[in-house]
XYZ file of C-alpha atoms in Angstrom:
370
model
C 13.854 -44.492 18.997
C 14.249 -48.340 18.699
C 18.019 -48.117 19.255
C 17.582 -46.015 22.375
C 15.047 -48.500 23.763
C 17.380 -51.457 23.101
C 20.314 -49.793 24.777
C 18.252 -48.979 27.834
C 17.076 -52.581 28.305
C 20.609 -53.898 27.860
C 21.978 -51.505 30.432
C 19.721 -52.665 33.223
C 22.147 -55.388 34.222
C 25.259 -53.330 33.631
C 26.332 -49.705 33.944
C 23.004 -47.959 34.545
C 24.731 -44.668 35.290
C 26.612 -44.809 31.983
C 23.425 -45.559 30.084
C 21.637 -42.678 31.767
C 24.475 -40.343 30.844
C 24.334 -41.474 27.232
C 20.586 -40.923 27.128
C 20.948 -37.414 28.549
C 23.680 -36.702 26.025
C 21.470 -37.861 23.124
C 18.536 -35.777 24.356
C 20.778 -32.732 24.859
C 22.456 -32.941 21.450
C 19.127 -33.579 19.704
C 17.650 -30.496 21.387
C 20.601 -28.390 20.274
C 20.227 -29.610 16.668
C 16.495 -28.804 16.680
C 17.131 -25.354 18.165
C 19.835 -24.539 15.616
C 17.600 -25.750 12.799
C 14.759 -23.553 14.057
C 16.954 -20.458 14.297
C 18.539 -21.073 10.906
C 15.163 -21.714 9.247
C 13.635 -18.514 10.611
C 16.696 -16.513 9.664
C 16.273 -17.826 6.135
C 12.580 -16.871 6.247
C 13.503 -13.279 7.069
C 16.253 -12.869 4.510
C 14.992 -15.002 1.634
C 14.495 -13.027 -1.595
C 11.139 -13.406 -3.322
C 11.887 -13.977 -6.991
C 9.062 -13.101 -9.340
C 8.594 -13.164 -13.072
C 8.611 -9.716 -14.654
C 9.672 -8.093 -17.914
C 12.795 -6.603 -16.324
C 13.570 -9.799 -14.372
C 13.756 -7.760 -11.164
C 13.925 -9.361 -7.751
C 11.869 -8.154 -4.793
C 13.076 -8.717 -1.258
C 10.709 -9.131 1.638
C 9.801 -5.573 2.714
C 11.018 -4.034 5.953
C 8.380 -2.537 8.231
C 8.306 1.265 8.081
C 8.410 2.944 11.536
C 5.215 4.933 12.154
C 6.715 7.683 14.286
C 3.323 8.159 15.942
C 3.293 10.169 19.155
C 1.374 9.017 22.232
C -1.921 10.168 20.735
C -1.315 8.239 17.511
C -0.252 5.099 19.365
C -3.344 5.241 21.586
C -5.650 5.647 18.569
C -4.034 2.645 16.906
C -3.926 0.452 20.028
C -7.537 1.109 20.998
C -8.829 0.222 17.535
C -6.460 -2.727 17.106
C -7.627 -4.263 20.395
C -11.306 -3.742 19.553
C -11.231 -5.263 16.068
C -11.674 -8.949 17.036
C -14.989 -7.992 18.649
C -16.358 -6.592 15.385
C -16.269 -9.866 13.506
C -15.643 -10.152 9.769
C -17.276 -11.331 6.558
C -16.486 -12.327 3.003
C -17.501 -9.866 0.310
C -17.725 -9.955 -3.479
C -17.595 -6.990 -5.834
C -20.333 -8.116 -8.189
C -18.868 -6.237 -11.185
C -15.347 -7.649 -10.594
C -16.096 -11.189 -9.481
C -12.901 -12.495 -11.042
C -10.824 -10.460 -8.563
C -13.056 -8.789 -5.994
C -13.521 -11.515 -3.399
C -11.931 -11.155 0.020
C -12.486 -11.077 3.772
C -12.984 -7.771 5.614
C -13.677 -6.573 9.127
C -17.175 -5.393 9.946
C -15.532 -2.216 11.278
C -16.123 0.361 8.530
C -14.597 3.331 10.396
C -17.864 5.231 10.885
C -18.811 4.813 7.209
C -22.077 2.930 7.626
C -22.724 0.177 5.071
C -19.527 1.046 3.184
C -18.782 -2.490 2.023
C -22.376 -3.064 0.956
C -22.318 0.125 -1.125
C -18.850 -0.583 -2.552
C -19.648 -4.133 -3.592
C -22.653 -2.875 -5.552
C -20.456 -0.445 -7.471
C -21.619 2.619 -5.567
C -18.197 3.774 -4.372
C -15.534 5.071 -6.787
C -16.254 2.517 -9.461
C -14.040 4.478 -11.845
C -11.129 3.911 -9.451
C -11.510 0.134 -9.710
C -11.787 0.417 -13.498
C -8.448 2.251 -13.621
C -6.736 -0.350 -11.445
C -8.089 -3.126 -13.637
C -6.967 -1.356 -16.814
C -3.450 -0.327 -15.775
C -2.491 -3.317 -13.617
C -1.187 -6.073 -15.851
C -1.977 -9.325 -13.970
C 1.101 -10.855 -12.320
C 3.382 -8.177 -13.803
C 2.545 -4.739 -12.383
C 3.742 -3.650 -8.930
C 1.127 -1.353 -7.364
C 1.891 1.267 -4.703
C -1.243 2.549 -2.961
C -1.383 5.570 -0.620
C -3.405 6.603 1.332
C -4.753 3.136 1.583
C -7.501 3.899 4.149
C -9.038 0.553 5.292
C -7.852 -1.272 2.181
C -10.642 -1.570 -0.429
C -8.402 -0.765 -3.385
C -5.324 -2.451 -1.879
C -7.131 -5.764 -1.525
C -8.689 -5.425 -4.971
C -5.527 -4.891 -7.023
C -3.576 -7.076 -4.605
C -5.569 -10.055 -5.822
C -4.083 -9.866 -9.329
C -0.991 -7.625 -9.276
C 2.569 -8.906 -9.144
C 2.936 -7.169 -5.735
C 0.858 -4.564 -3.883
C 2.155 -2.174 -1.224
C -0.097 0.080 0.841
C 0.729 2.893 3.237
C -1.603 4.727 5.615
C -0.831 7.435 8.189
C -4.167 7.536 10.051
C -3.730 5.160 13.050
C -7.380 4.061 13.128
C -7.624 3.441 9.381
C -4.257 1.664 9.427
C -5.409 -0.683 12.215
C -8.393 -1.766 10.103
C -6.346 -2.036 6.886
C -3.738 -4.138 8.676
C -6.479 -6.406 10.040
C -8.086 -6.772 6.601
C -4.765 -7.669 5.000
C -4.157 -10.295 7.690
C -7.605 -11.799 7.111
C -6.595 -12.598 3.531
C -3.146 -14.063 4.114
C -4.365 -17.561 3.252
C -5.584 -16.484 -0.176
C -3.368 -17.555 -3.074
C -2.395 -13.884 -3.455
C -2.374 -12.989 0.256
C 1.403 -12.943 0.742
C 1.777 -10.489 -2.169
C -0.066 -7.742 -0.257
C 1.275 -5.655 2.620
C 0.407 -2.386 4.342
C 2.635 0.001 6.297
C 2.058 2.890 8.668
C 3.671 6.242 7.934
C 3.285 8.942 5.330
C 4.855 9.925 2.017
C 6.021 13.524 1.938
C 8.276 16.033 0.233
C 11.930 16.151 1.320
C 11.161 19.373 3.218
C 8.477 17.683 5.350
C 10.593 14.698 6.367
C 10.908 13.253 9.017
C 7.894 14.232 11.179
C 4.661 16.075 10.495
C 1.367 16.757 12.260
C -1.679 14.997 10.850
C -5.281 16.012 11.377
C -8.488 13.979 11.227
C -11.342 15.117 9.030
C -14.401 14.348 11.119
C -13.328 11.384 13.247
C -10.015 9.498 12.918
C -10.319 6.690 10.409
C -13.087 8.264 8.313
C -10.891 8.514 5.162
C -10.549 12.297 5.357
C -7.427 12.681 7.506
C -4.567 14.622 5.971
C -1.158 16.167 6.533
C -2.058 19.335 4.660
C -3.301 22.534 6.256
C -6.884 21.762 5.239
C -8.975 18.580 5.423
C -12.574 17.768 4.601
C -14.949 18.155 7.565
C -12.276 20.146 9.368
C -13.232 20.544 13.036
C -10.801 23.388 13.577
C -9.447 23.596 17.136
C -11.498 20.510 18.062
C -9.843 18.328 15.419
C -7.983 15.234 16.604
C -4.289 15.490 15.667
C -1.161 13.376 15.991
C 2.402 13.302 14.701
C 3.506 10.738 12.126
C 6.841 9.843 10.521
C 7.148 10.844 6.862
C 9.454 9.560 4.145
C 10.141 10.410 0.544
C 8.821 7.798 -1.856
C 12.314 7.201 -3.221
C 13.501 6.404 0.324
C 10.664 3.922 0.827
C 11.323 2.279 -2.539
C 15.041 1.879 -1.945
C 15.287 1.187 1.786
C 12.016 -0.456 2.833
C 10.185 -2.033 -0.078
C 13.259 -2.772 -2.213
C 11.627 -1.614 -5.439
C 14.570 -1.132 -7.757
C 15.046 0.850 -10.947
C 14.109 0.759 -13.772
C 10.475 1.479 -12.833
C 9.243 -0.230 -15.953
C 5.892 -1.525 -14.704
C 4.963 0.272 -11.492
C 1.580 1.883 -10.839
C 1.457 4.528 -8.095
C -1.933 5.573 -6.736
C -2.015 8.785 -4.675
C -5.082 9.909 -2.704
C -3.917 12.172 0.110
C -6.581 14.818 0.667
C -4.933 17.877 -1.026
C -1.308 17.250 0.006
C -0.745 16.145 -3.606
C -0.272 19.850 -4.400
C 3.066 19.795 -2.590
C 4.018 16.194 -3.226
C 3.625 15.773 -6.991
C 6.009 18.599 -7.997
C 8.674 17.064 -5.734
C 8.692 13.918 -7.880
C 10.280 15.808 -10.787
C 13.828 15.797 -9.388
C 13.474 12.141 -8.441
C 12.342 10.929 -11.874
C 13.496 13.498 -14.442
C 16.472 11.435 -15.645
C 14.709 8.072 -15.744
C 13.996 6.322 -19.034
C 11.167 4.348 -17.482
C 8.654 6.186 -15.304
C 6.007 4.649 -13.036
C 2.403 4.981 -14.141
C 0.683 7.607 -11.999
C -2.917 7.621 -10.765
C -3.459 10.789 -8.728
C -6.620 12.153 -7.106
C -6.752 15.934 -6.796
C -8.906 17.669 -4.184
C -9.638 21.266 -5.225
C -12.837 21.069 -3.179
C -10.661 20.848 -0.034
C -7.864 23.220 -1.008
C -6.572 24.459 -4.323
C -2.886 24.345 -5.132
C -0.862 27.551 -5.352
C 0.048 28.873 -8.790
C 3.632 27.731 -8.220
C 2.443 24.239 -7.302
C 0.267 24.023 -10.418
C 3.298 24.949 -12.520
C 5.306 22.247 -10.775
C 2.580 19.680 -11.386
C 2.512 20.474 -15.115
C 6.317 20.338 -15.311
C 6.244 16.872 -13.739
C 3.477 15.603 -16.019
C 5.422 16.813 -19.053
C 7.808 13.908 -18.422
C 4.997 11.640 -19.681
C 3.652 10.801 -23.128
C 0.029 10.536 -22.011
C -1.923 12.439 -19.365
C -5.648 11.771 -19.026
C -8.332 13.326 -16.846
C -10.509 10.645 -15.313
C -8.844 8.276 -17.776
C -11.334 9.555 -20.346
C -9.975 12.775 -21.807
C -6.450 13.099 -23.198
C -4.796 16.291 -21.978
C -2.273 18.183 -24.116
C 0.179 18.521 -21.273
C 3.163 19.420 -23.480
C 1.491 22.719 -24.382
C -0.189 23.281 -21.020
C 0.480 25.892 -18.350
C -0.125 25.827 -14.642
C -3.064 28.191 -15.059
C -4.614 25.951 -17.700
C -4.266 22.873 -15.487
C -5.783 24.793 -12.568
C -8.811 25.775 -14.636
C -9.302 22.238 -15.944
C -8.978 20.406 -12.635
C -11.129 22.958 -10.771
C -13.951 22.581 -13.277
C -13.975 18.807 -12.796
C -14.132 18.554 -9.006
C -17.755 17.361 -9.070
C -17.133 14.876 -11.927
C -13.811 13.048 -11.635
C -10.741 14.807 -10.295
C -8.279 11.998 -10.970
C -5.396 12.134 -13.441
C -3.633 9.161 -15.022
C -0.168 9.572 -16.555
C 1.802 6.939 -18.450
C 4.438 6.465 -21.150
C 4.219 5.210 -24.720
C 5.619 1.784 -23.806
C 2.822 1.424 -21.235
C 0.264 2.122 -23.970
C 1.802 -0.628 -26.118
C 1.750 -3.022 -23.161
C -1.894 -2.245 -22.386
C -2.869 -2.816 -26.018
C -1.012 -6.127 -26.083
C -2.760 -7.415 -22.959
C -6.326 -6.542 -24.009
Protein backbone atom coordinates (compact mmCIF):
# COMPACT_ATOMS: atom_id res chain seq x y z
CA UNK A 1 0.00 0.00 0.00
CA UNK A 2 2.95 2.42 0.72
CA UNK A 3 4.38 1.91 -2.78
CA UNK A 4 1.05 2.66 -4.41
CA UNK A 5 0.69 5.85 -2.36
CA UNK A 6 4.21 7.01 -3.31
CA UNK A 7 3.65 6.42 -6.98
CA UNK A 8 0.40 8.35 -6.91
CA UNK A 9 1.98 11.42 -5.29
CA UNK A 10 4.87 11.35 -7.75
CA UNK A 11 2.55 11.17 -10.71
CA UNK A 12 0.68 14.34 -9.88
CA UNK A 13 3.18 16.46 -11.76
CA UNK A 14 3.67 14.00 -14.59
CA UNK A 15 1.60 11.47 -16.50
CA UNK A 16 -1.57 11.30 -14.40
CA UNK A 17 -3.33 9.17 -16.99
CA UNK A 18 -0.49 6.63 -16.95
CA UNK A 19 -0.54 6.48 -13.17
CA UNK A 20 -4.29 5.96 -13.15
CA UNK A 21 -3.94 3.14 -15.65
CA UNK A 22 -1.28 1.48 -13.52
CA UNK A 23 -3.47 1.76 -10.44
CA UNK A 24 -6.42 0.20 -12.26
CA UNK A 25 -4.16 -2.56 -13.52
CA UNK A 26 -2.90 -3.31 -9.98
CA UNK A 27 -6.44 -3.35 -8.59
CA UNK A 28 -7.64 -5.58 -11.45
CA UNK A 29 -4.81 -8.10 -11.17
CA UNK A 30 -5.09 -8.20 -7.37
CA UNK A 31 -8.82 -8.92 -7.66
CA UNK A 32 -8.15 -11.73 -10.11
CA UNK A 33 -5.55 -13.28 -7.77
CA UNK A 34 -7.97 -13.10 -4.82
CA UNK A 35 -10.78 -14.63 -6.89
CA UNK A 36 -8.59 -17.48 -8.13
CA UNK A 37 -7.35 -18.12 -4.60
CA UNK A 38 -10.94 -18.25 -3.33
CA UNK A 39 -12.05 -20.68 -6.03
CA UNK A 40 -9.00 -22.88 -5.59
CA UNK A 41 -9.35 -22.91 -1.79
CA UNK A 42 -13.01 -23.92 -1.91
CA UNK A 43 -12.31 -26.57 -4.51
CA UNK A 44 -9.72 -27.99 -2.14
CA UNK A 45 -12.27 -27.86 0.69
CA UNK A 46 -14.67 -30.00 -1.33
CA UNK A 47 -12.17 -32.57 -2.51
CA UNK A 48 -9.80 -32.80 0.44
CA UNK A 49 -9.62 -36.31 1.95
CA UNK A 50 -10.10 -36.57 5.71
CA UNK A 51 -7.34 -38.83 6.98
CA UNK A 52 -8.06 -40.50 10.29
CA UNK A 53 -6.22 -42.93 12.50
CA UNK A 54 -7.67 -46.43 12.43
CA UNK A 55 -6.45 -50.01 12.72
CA UNK A 56 -6.76 -50.58 8.97
CA UNK A 57 -5.28 -47.15 8.13
CA UNK A 58 -8.31 -46.42 5.94
CA UNK A 59 -9.01 -42.99 4.53
CA UNK A 60 -12.47 -41.40 4.56
CA UNK A 61 -13.41 -38.82 1.97
CA UNK A 62 -15.89 -36.08 2.67
CA UNK A 63 -19.33 -37.66 2.07
CA UNK A 64 -21.52 -36.76 -0.88
CA UNK A 65 -25.09 -35.73 -0.11
CA UNK A 66 -27.60 -38.48 -0.87
CA UNK A 67 -30.56 -37.31 -3.02
CA UNK A 68 -33.84 -37.66 -1.09
CA UNK A 69 -36.10 -38.42 -4.04
CA UNK A 70 -39.02 -36.95 -2.09
CA UNK A 71 -42.14 -36.15 -4.09
CA UNK A 72 -44.00 -32.86 -3.68
CA UNK A 73 -45.61 -34.05 -0.45
CA UNK A 74 -42.25 -35.03 1.05
CA UNK A 75 -40.62 -31.76 0.00
CA UNK A 76 -43.47 -29.73 1.51
CA UNK A 77 -43.25 -31.64 4.81
CA UNK A 78 -39.52 -30.99 4.96
CA UNK A 79 -39.69 -27.33 3.88
CA UNK A 80 -42.47 -26.42 6.30
CA UNK A 81 -40.63 -27.92 9.27
CA UNK A 82 -37.22 -26.61 8.18
CA UNK A 83 -38.57 -23.05 7.94
CA UNK A 84 -40.30 -23.27 11.33
CA UNK A 85 -37.34 -24.61 13.30
CA UNK A 86 -35.61 -21.28 14.08
CA UNK A 87 -38.79 -20.19 15.87
CA UNK A 88 -38.64 -23.14 18.27
CA UNK A 89 -35.36 -22.15 19.88
CA UNK A 90 -32.82 -24.64 21.22
CA UNK A 91 -31.09 -25.69 24.42
CA UNK A 92 -28.09 -27.59 25.70
CA UNK A 93 -28.78 -30.96 27.28
CA UNK A 94 -26.77 -33.45 29.32
CA UNK A 95 -27.42 -37.17 29.64
CA UNK A 96 -26.74 -37.46 33.35
CA UNK A 97 -25.64 -41.12 33.12
CA UNK A 98 -23.25 -40.41 30.19
CA UNK A 99 -21.85 -37.02 31.13
CA UNK A 100 -18.53 -37.80 29.49
CA UNK A 101 -20.21 -37.93 26.06
CA UNK A 102 -23.85 -36.91 26.31
CA UNK A 103 -23.66 -33.13 26.10
CA UNK A 104 -24.97 -31.35 23.02
CA UNK A 105 -27.35 -28.72 21.66
CA UNK A 106 -30.83 -29.68 20.41
CA UNK A 107 -33.90 -27.97 19.02
CA UNK A 108 -36.89 -27.55 21.30
CA UNK A 109 -38.93 -29.19 18.52
CA UNK A 110 -39.46 -32.77 19.74
CA UNK A 111 -41.71 -33.87 16.85
CA UNK A 112 -44.89 -34.22 18.92
CA UNK A 113 -43.08 -36.27 21.59
CA UNK A 114 -43.67 -34.02 24.59
CA UNK A 115 -40.75 -33.72 27.01
CA UNK A 116 -38.71 -36.25 25.02
CA UNK A 117 -35.32 -34.71 25.79
CA UNK A 118 -36.15 -34.34 29.47
CA UNK A 119 -37.13 -38.01 29.67
CA UNK A 120 -34.14 -39.17 27.60
CA UNK A 121 -31.59 -37.24 29.62
CA UNK A 122 -32.87 -38.88 32.80
CA UNK A 123 -32.36 -42.32 31.30
CA UNK A 124 -36.04 -42.94 30.64
CA UNK A 125 -35.76 -43.60 26.90
CA UNK A 126 -33.98 -46.69 25.51
CA UNK A 127 -31.16 -46.59 28.01
CA UNK A 128 -30.08 -50.03 26.83
CA UNK A 129 -29.54 -48.56 23.35
CA UNK A 130 -27.05 -46.01 24.69
CA UNK A 131 -25.32 -48.76 26.69
CA UNK A 132 -24.81 -50.78 23.49
CA UNK A 133 -23.39 -47.80 21.62
CA UNK A 134 -21.01 -47.09 24.47
CA UNK A 135 -19.90 -50.73 24.64
CA UNK A 136 -19.40 -51.43 20.93
CA UNK A 137 -18.09 -48.04 19.78
CA UNK A 138 -14.36 -47.89 20.41
CA UNK A 139 -13.60 -44.17 20.94
CA UNK A 140 -11.93 -42.57 17.91
CA UNK A 141 -11.78 -45.91 16.07
CA UNK A 142 -15.29 -47.18 15.28
CA UNK A 143 -17.30 -45.81 12.34
CA UNK A 144 -21.01 -45.83 13.25
CA UNK A 145 -23.84 -46.00 10.70
CA UNK A 146 -27.22 -45.09 12.21
CA UNK A 147 -30.60 -45.57 10.48
CA UNK A 148 -33.37 -44.56 11.00
CA UNK A 149 -31.85 -41.70 12.84
CA UNK A 150 -35.14 -39.94 13.74
CA UNK A 151 -34.28 -36.51 15.27
CA UNK A 152 -30.76 -37.59 16.20
CA UNK A 153 -30.53 -38.63 19.89
CA UNK A 154 -28.34 -41.66 19.23
CA UNK A 155 -26.49 -40.04 16.31
CA UNK A 156 -25.36 -37.12 18.45
CA UNK A 157 -24.49 -39.42 21.34
CA UNK A 158 -22.14 -41.82 19.54
CA UNK A 159 -21.02 -39.01 17.24
CA UNK A 160 -19.35 -37.37 20.21
CA UNK A 161 -16.82 -40.19 20.61
CA UNK A 162 -16.81 -42.33 17.44
CA UNK A 163 -14.24 -42.04 14.68
CA UNK A 164 -17.08 -40.99 12.31
CA UNK A 165 -20.88 -41.14 12.56
CA UNK A 166 -23.29 -41.25 9.62
CA UNK A 167 -27.06 -40.97 9.99
CA UNK A 168 -29.85 -41.46 7.47
CA UNK A 169 -33.54 -40.66 7.86
CA UNK A 170 -36.38 -40.95 5.33
CA UNK A 171 -39.13 -39.09 7.22
CA UNK A 172 -38.95 -35.45 5.97
CA UNK A 173 -40.08 -33.92 9.27
CA UNK A 174 -37.74 -36.00 11.43
CA UNK A 175 -34.89 -35.38 8.98
CA UNK A 176 -35.41 -31.60 9.17
CA UNK A 177 -35.02 -31.71 12.96
CA UNK A 178 -32.06 -34.12 12.85
CA UNK A 179 -30.32 -31.93 10.28
CA UNK A 180 -30.91 -28.87 12.47
CA UNK A 181 -29.59 -30.66 15.57
CA UNK A 182 -26.45 -31.78 13.75
CA UNK A 183 -25.85 -28.21 12.56
CA UNK A 184 -26.24 -26.88 16.11
CA UNK A 185 -23.25 -28.97 17.17
CA UNK A 186 -20.86 -28.22 14.33
CA UNK A 187 -18.64 -26.12 16.60
CA UNK A 188 -18.11 -28.98 19.02
CA UNK A 189 -14.70 -30.65 18.80
CA UNK A 190 -16.47 -33.68 17.30
CA UNK A 191 -19.09 -31.77 15.28
CA UNK A 192 -17.50 -32.20 11.85
CA UNK A 193 -17.37 -35.99 12.36
CA UNK A 194 -21.18 -36.25 12.34
CA UNK A 195 -23.49 -36.00 9.33
CA UNK A 196 -27.06 -36.94 8.46
CA UNK A 197 -28.62 -37.71 5.07
CA UNK A 198 -32.14 -38.00 3.73
CA UNK A 199 -33.19 -41.17 1.93
CA UNK A 200 -33.78 -44.77 2.88
CA UNK A 201 -31.85 -48.04 2.92
CA UNK A 202 -33.64 -50.84 1.12
CA UNK A 203 -33.27 -54.21 -0.55
CA UNK A 204 -32.12 -54.26 -4.19
CA UNK A 205 -35.71 -55.07 -5.21
CA UNK A 206 -37.07 -51.90 -3.58
CA UNK A 207 -34.56 -49.52 -5.15
CA UNK A 208 -34.88 -46.75 -6.35
CA UNK A 209 -38.22 -45.37 -5.08
CA UNK A 210 -40.71 -46.50 -2.46
CA UNK A 211 -43.77 -45.12 -0.69
CA UNK A 212 -43.34 -44.26 2.97
CA UNK A 213 -46.12 -43.91 5.52
CA UNK A 214 -46.27 -41.96 8.78
CA UNK A 215 -47.27 -43.70 11.97
CA UNK A 216 -49.42 -41.13 13.73
CA UNK A 217 -48.05 -37.81 12.50
CA UNK A 218 -44.94 -37.36 10.31
CA UNK A 219 -41.84 -37.05 12.44
CA UNK A 220 -43.14 -39.05 15.41
CA UNK A 221 -40.49 -41.81 15.02
CA UNK A 222 -42.97 -44.40 13.74
CA UNK A 223 -42.84 -43.81 9.98
CA UNK A 224 -41.88 -46.78 7.85
CA UNK A 225 -41.52 -48.14 4.34
CA UNK A 226 -43.08 -51.47 5.25
CA UNK A 227 -46.72 -52.38 4.77
CA UNK A 228 -47.44 -51.83 8.47
CA UNK A 229 -46.44 -49.07 10.90
CA UNK A 230 -47.25 -48.36 14.52
CA UNK A 231 -50.31 -46.13 15.00
CA UNK A 232 -51.30 -46.81 11.41
CA UNK A 233 -54.05 -44.39 10.35
CA UNK A 234 -55.04 -46.49 7.37
CA UNK A 235 -56.44 -44.46 4.46
CA UNK A 236 -55.90 -41.26 6.47
CA UNK A 237 -52.16 -41.87 6.87
CA UNK A 238 -49.79 -39.25 5.46
CA UNK A 239 -47.61 -40.79 2.74
CA UNK A 240 -44.80 -39.70 0.44
CA UNK A 241 -42.26 -41.23 -1.93
CA UNK A 242 -38.58 -41.41 -1.01
CA UNK A 243 -35.44 -42.54 -2.84
CA UNK A 244 -33.96 -45.81 -1.57
CA UNK A 245 -30.46 -47.22 -1.90
CA UNK A 246 -28.73 -50.42 -0.95
CA UNK A 247 -26.32 -49.98 1.94
CA UNK A 248 -23.43 -51.18 -0.21
CA UNK A 249 -24.23 -48.42 -2.73
CA UNK A 250 -24.26 -45.78 0.01
CA UNK A 251 -20.99 -47.07 1.47
CA UNK A 252 -19.18 -47.11 -1.86
CA UNK A 253 -20.63 -44.11 -3.71
CA UNK A 254 -21.73 -41.60 -1.06
CA UNK A 255 -20.00 -42.13 2.26
CA UNK A 256 -16.80 -43.68 0.87
CA UNK A 257 -16.63 -46.38 3.53
CA UNK A 258 -14.22 -48.89 2.05
CA UNK A 259 -13.58 -52.56 2.72
CA UNK A 260 -12.44 -54.25 4.89
CA UNK A 261 -15.26 -53.40 7.33
CA UNK A 262 -13.02 -54.10 10.28
CA UNK A 263 -14.51 -51.68 12.81
CA UNK A 264 -17.93 -50.55 11.62
CA UNK A 265 -21.07 -50.57 13.78
CA UNK A 266 -24.40 -50.52 11.94
CA UNK A 267 -27.54 -49.66 13.89
CA UNK A 268 -30.87 -50.48 12.21
CA UNK A 269 -34.23 -49.32 13.58
CA UNK A 270 -36.71 -49.21 10.71
CA UNK A 271 -40.12 -50.16 12.06
CA UNK A 272 -40.43 -53.79 10.76
CA UNK A 273 -38.76 -53.35 7.36
CA UNK A 274 -35.77 -55.16 8.88
CA UNK A 275 -37.59 -58.39 7.99
CA UNK A 276 -36.87 -57.77 4.32
CA UNK A 277 -33.62 -55.86 4.67
CA UNK A 278 -31.49 -58.07 6.92
CA UNK A 279 -31.65 -61.21 4.72
CA UNK A 280 -30.51 -59.10 1.75
CA UNK A 281 -27.22 -58.37 3.51
CA UNK A 282 -26.11 -62.00 3.13
CA UNK A 283 -25.09 -61.73 -0.54
CA UNK A 284 -23.33 -58.45 0.17
CA UNK A 285 -21.20 -59.73 3.06
CA UNK A 286 -20.96 -63.52 2.72
CA UNK A 287 -17.42 -63.48 1.28
CA UNK A 288 -15.99 -60.84 3.61
CA UNK A 289 -13.37 -61.73 6.21
CA UNK A 290 -14.31 -58.73 8.31
CA UNK A 291 -17.99 -58.04 8.95
CA UNK A 292 -19.51 -54.89 10.45
CA UNK A 293 -20.94 -55.17 13.95
CA UNK A 294 -24.73 -55.21 13.74
CA UNK A 295 -27.22 -53.67 16.18
CA UNK A 296 -30.73 -54.39 14.91
CA UNK A 297 -34.11 -53.61 16.47
CA UNK A 298 -36.89 -56.03 15.54
CA UNK A 299 -40.56 -55.03 15.69
CA UNK A 300 -42.78 -58.12 15.96
CA UNK A 301 -45.36 -55.96 17.71
CA UNK A 302 -45.84 -54.07 14.41
CA UNK A 303 -45.50 -56.95 11.96
CA UNK A 304 -43.88 -60.34 12.18
CA UNK A 305 -41.52 -61.54 9.49
CA UNK A 306 -42.55 -64.33 7.13
CA UNK A 307 -41.11 -67.79 7.71
CA UNK A 308 -38.86 -67.30 4.68
CA UNK A 309 -37.60 -63.99 6.06
CA UNK A 310 -36.85 -65.55 9.45
CA UNK A 311 -34.81 -68.24 7.69
CA UNK A 312 -32.94 -65.54 5.79
CA UNK A 313 -32.24 -63.62 8.99
CA UNK A 314 -30.77 -66.72 10.66
CA UNK A 315 -28.67 -67.51 7.58
CA UNK A 316 -27.24 -63.98 7.70
CA UNK A 317 -26.52 -64.12 11.44
CA UNK A 318 -24.71 -67.43 10.97
CA UNK A 319 -21.91 -65.42 9.34
CA UNK A 320 -21.10 -64.15 12.85
CA UNK A 321 -19.33 -65.66 15.85
CA UNK A 322 -21.57 -64.00 18.43
CA UNK A 323 -25.27 -63.14 18.35
CA UNK A 324 -26.87 -61.71 21.49
CA UNK A 325 -30.45 -60.78 22.33
CA UNK A 326 -30.57 -57.42 24.06
CA UNK A 327 -26.80 -57.78 24.41
CA UNK A 328 -27.50 -59.95 27.45
CA UNK A 329 -28.19 -63.47 26.24
CA UNK A 330 -25.89 -65.34 23.86
CA UNK A 331 -27.87 -67.07 21.12
CA UNK A 332 -26.72 -70.35 19.58
CA UNK A 333 -27.27 -69.12 16.06
CA UNK A 334 -25.18 -71.85 14.40
CA UNK A 335 -27.74 -74.45 15.46
CA UNK A 336 -30.79 -72.21 15.12
CA UNK A 337 -33.67 -72.34 12.66
CA UNK A 338 -35.95 -69.64 11.39
CA UNK A 339 -38.79 -71.01 13.52
CA UNK A 340 -36.61 -70.94 16.63
CA UNK A 341 -35.58 -67.34 15.99
CA UNK A 342 -39.22 -66.38 15.41
CA UNK A 343 -40.26 -67.90 18.73
CA UNK A 344 -37.42 -66.22 20.61
CA UNK A 345 -37.83 -62.73 19.18
CA UNK A 346 -41.64 -62.82 19.49
CA UNK A 347 -41.43 -63.72 23.17
CA UNK A 348 -39.16 -60.74 23.85
CA UNK A 349 -41.14 -57.94 22.21
CA UNK A 350 -42.11 -56.43 25.58
CA UNK A 351 -38.57 -56.77 27.02
CA UNK A 352 -35.84 -55.94 24.51
CA UNK A 353 -36.22 -56.85 20.86
CA UNK A 354 -32.73 -55.83 19.77
CA UNK A 355 -30.03 -58.18 18.50
CA UNK A 356 -26.29 -57.53 18.47
CA UNK A 357 -24.00 -59.54 16.19
CA UNK A 358 -20.21 -59.38 16.07
CA UNK A 359 -17.10 -61.42 15.26
CA UNK A 360 -14.41 -62.94 17.46
CA UNK A 361 -11.91 -60.19 16.65
CA UNK A 362 -14.47 -57.62 17.85
CA UNK A 363 -14.72 -59.49 21.17
CA UNK A 364 -10.93 -59.33 21.55
CA UNK A 365 -10.96 -55.62 20.74
CA UNK A 366 -13.73 -54.92 23.25
CA UNK A 367 -11.85 -56.82 25.96
CA UNK A 368 -8.66 -54.90 25.21
CA UNK A 369 -10.37 -51.52 25.48
CA UNK A 370 -12.17 -52.15 28.79
